[in-house]
PDB file of C-alpha atoms in Angstrom:
ATOM      1  CA  ASP A   1     135.615 143.004  78.976  1.00 69.00           C
ATOM      2  CA  ASP A   2     135.077 142.303  75.534  1.00 88.00           C
ATOM      3  CA  GLU A   3     133.154 139.307  76.404  1.00 86.00           C
ATOM      4  CA  ARG A   4     130.877 140.601  79.231  1.00 87.00           C
ATOM      5  CA  GLN A   5     130.732 142.994  76.356  1.00 91.00           C
ATOM      6  CA  ILE A   6     130.119 140.788  73.085  1.00 91.00           C
ATOM      7  CA  VAL A   7     127.276 138.884  75.816  1.00 92.00           C
ATOM      8  CA  LEU A   8     125.100 142.094  76.360  1.00 93.00           C
ATOM      9  CA  ARG A   9     124.696 143.008  73.153  1.00 94.00           C
ATOM     10  CA  LEU A  10     123.989 139.682  72.363  1.00 93.00           C
ATOM     11  CA  PHE A  11     121.165 140.026  75.629  1.00 94.00           C
ATOM     12  CA  VAL A  12     119.569 143.008  74.151  1.00 95.00           C
ATOM     13  CA  ARG A  13     120.162 142.298  69.907  1.00 95.00           C
ATOM     14  CA  LEU A  14     117.950 139.279  70.995  1.00 95.00           C
ATOM     15  CA  ASN A  15     115.345 140.876  72.689  1.00 95.00           C
ATOM     16  CA  GLU A  16     115.138 143.788  70.558  1.00 94.00           C
ATOM     17  CA  ARG A  17     114.059 141.421  67.724  1.00 93.00           C
ATOM     18  CA  VAL A  18     111.463 139.021  69.911  1.00 94.00           C
ATOM     19  CA  GLN A  19     109.596 142.158  69.958  1.00 93.00           C
ATOM     20  CA  HIS A  20     110.376 143.326  66.645  1.00 91.00           C
ATOM     21  CA  HIS A  21     108.365 140.284  66.406  1.00 90.00           C
ATOM     22  CA  LEU A  22     106.398 140.102  68.715  1.00 91.00           C
ATOM     23  CA  THR A  23     105.882 141.724  71.764  1.00 86.00           C
ATOM     24  CA  GLY A  24     107.829 142.671  74.980  1.00 82.00           C
ATOM     25  CA  ASP A  25     106.213 139.612  76.575  1.00 90.00           C
ATOM     26  CA  TYR A  26     108.452 136.851  75.039  1.00 91.00           C
ATOM     27  CA  GLN A  27     111.309 138.520  76.310  1.00 92.00           C
ATOM     28  CA  ILE A  28     114.475 136.211  76.416  1.00 94.00           C
ATOM     29  CA  GLY A  29     115.349 136.417  80.480  1.00 92.00           C
ATOM     30  CA  HIS A  30     118.915 137.412  81.490  1.00 92.00           C
ATOM     31  CA  SER A  31     119.180 134.028  83.570  1.00 93.00           C
ATOM     32  CA  TYR A  32     120.666 132.183  80.323  1.00 90.00           C
ATOM     33  CA  PHE A  33     123.198 134.168  79.822  1.00 90.00           C
ATOM     34  CA  MET A  34     124.522 133.924  83.354  1.00 90.00           C
ATOM     35  CA  THR A  35     126.483 130.730  82.829  1.00 88.00           C
ATOM     36  CA  PRO A  36     130.173 130.979  83.294  1.00 87.00           C
ATOM     37  CA  ALA A  37     130.823 129.761  79.649  1.00 84.00           C
ATOM     38  CA  ILE A  38     129.133 132.023  78.205  1.00 86.00           C
ATOM     39  CA  GLY A  39     131.823 134.458  78.140  1.00 84.00           C
ATOM     40  CA  THR A  40     133.257 131.802  74.879  1.00 87.00           C
ATOM     41  CA  GLY A  41     132.323 131.646  71.465  1.00 87.00           C
ATOM     42  CA  ALA A  42     131.344 127.615  71.878  1.00 91.00           C
ATOM     43  CA  GLY A  43     129.637 128.278  74.859  1.00 90.00           C
ATOM     44  CA  ARG A  44     127.178 130.901  73.822  1.00 90.00           C
ATOM     45  CA  GLN A  45     126.662 128.150  71.217  1.00 91.00           C
ATOM     46  CA  ARG A  46     125.916 125.597  73.255  1.00 92.00           C
ATOM     47  CA  VAL A  47     123.549 127.681  75.628  1.00 93.00           C
ATOM     48  CA  TRP A  48     122.281 129.273  71.888  1.00 93.00           C
ATOM     49  CA  GLN A  49     122.016 125.779  71.044  1.00 94.00           C
ATOM     50  CA  ARG A  50     120.064 124.079  74.485  1.00 94.00           C
ATOM     51  CA  ALA A  51     118.189 127.354  75.848  1.00 94.00           C
ATOM     52  CA  VAL A  52     117.955 129.943  73.641  1.00 95.00           C
ATOM     53  CA  ARG A  53     116.905 128.609  70.866  1.00 95.00           C
ATOM     54  CA  PRO A  54     114.526 125.754  71.685  1.00 96.00           C
ATOM     55  CA  LEU A  55     112.619 128.255  73.375  1.00 95.00           C
ATOM     56  CA  LEU A  56     112.729 130.927  70.442  1.00 95.00           C
ATOM     57  CA  ALA A  57     111.941 127.685  68.207  1.00 95.00           C
ATOM     58  CA  GLU A  58     108.869 127.204  71.141  1.00 94.00           C
ATOM     59  CA  TYR A  59     107.724 131.160  70.046  1.00 93.00           C
ATOM     60  CA  PHE A  60     107.430 130.955  66.992  1.00 92.00           C
ATOM     61  CA  GLN A  61     105.810 127.373  66.678  1.00 90.00           C
ATOM     62  CA  HIS A  62     103.246 129.092  64.451  1.00 88.00           C
ATOM     63  CA  HIS A  63     104.728 131.969  62.412  1.00 85.00           C
ATOM     64  CA  ARG A  64     104.776 131.031  59.342  1.00 84.00           C
ATOM     65  CA  ASP A  65     108.325 130.104  57.361  1.00 86.00           C
ATOM     66  CA  SER A  66     109.742 129.699  61.640  1.00 87.00           C
ATOM     67  CA  GLU A  67     112.728 127.872  60.289  1.00 88.00           C
ATOM     68  CA  SER A  68     113.877 131.674  58.462  1.00 89.00           C
ATOM     69  CA  THR A  69     112.146 133.469  61.476  1.00 90.00           C
ATOM     70  CA  LEU A  70     113.961 131.549  63.166  1.00 92.00           C
ATOM     71  CA  ASP A  71     117.818 131.990  61.543  1.00 91.00           C
ATOM     72  CA  GLU A  72     117.756 136.177  62.082  1.00 90.00           C
ATOM     73  CA  PHE A  73     117.972 134.906  65.772  1.00 91.00           C
ATOM     74  CA  GLU A  74     121.998 133.785  65.010  1.00 92.00           C
ATOM     75  CA  PRO A  75     124.358 135.081  67.260  1.00 91.00           C
ATOM     76  CA  ASP A  76     126.919 135.941  64.757  1.00 90.00           C
ATOM     77  CA  ARG A  77     123.102 136.984  62.983  1.00 92.00           C
ATOM     78  CA  LEU A  78     122.975 139.597  65.779  1.00 92.00           C
ATOM     79  CA  LEU A  79     125.763 140.749  67.009  1.00 90.00           C
ATOM     80  CA  SER A  80     127.688 141.528  62.846  1.00 88.00           C
ATOM     81  CA  GLY A  81     123.597 142.746  61.702  1.00 72.00           C
ATOM     82  CA  PRO A  82     123.169 146.727  61.442  1.00 66.00           C
ATOM     83  CA  ASP A  83     122.546 148.908  64.845  1.00 62.00           C
ATOM     84  CA  VAL A  84     119.050 148.165  65.832  1.00 55.00           C
ATOM     85  CA  PRO A  85     117.279 152.057  66.798  1.00 51.00           C
ATOM     86  CA  GLY A  86     116.919 151.557  70.192  1.00 51.00           C
ATOM     87  CA  ASP A  87     119.885 149.316  70.839  1.00 49.00           C
ATOM     88  CA  THR A  88     121.136 149.879  74.232  1.00 50.00           C
ATOM     89  CA  ALA A  89     124.767 148.038  73.775  1.00 48.00           C
ATOM     90  CA  SER A  90     125.311 150.113  71.036  1.00 47.00           C
ATOM     91  CA  ASP A  91     124.181 153.489  72.279  1.00 49.00           C
ATOM     92  CA  ALA A  92     126.712 152.509  75.447  1.00 46.00           C
ATOM     93  CA  ARG A  93     129.567 152.112  72.952  1.00 44.00           C
TER      94      ARG A  93
END
């Protein structure tokens, strides 16, 4: 159950951050987070490196300082950062 909450929080915060930088048109779909491996730290990292980060890199390829922007989206930073206003994952706690 704790792992589910972590995945939910990551998914919500990721999309809130994307929406902050871009628009809601660039949301990351839930299917990236539906793999059984996502429930472990290593599994999340693998999904992130192989699927989510490349998609984010494409979204931000024309942004100035895109590497720095991508760093804001690392799972550890998303999960440990302050609550984002409207963060439904933290509101549900």
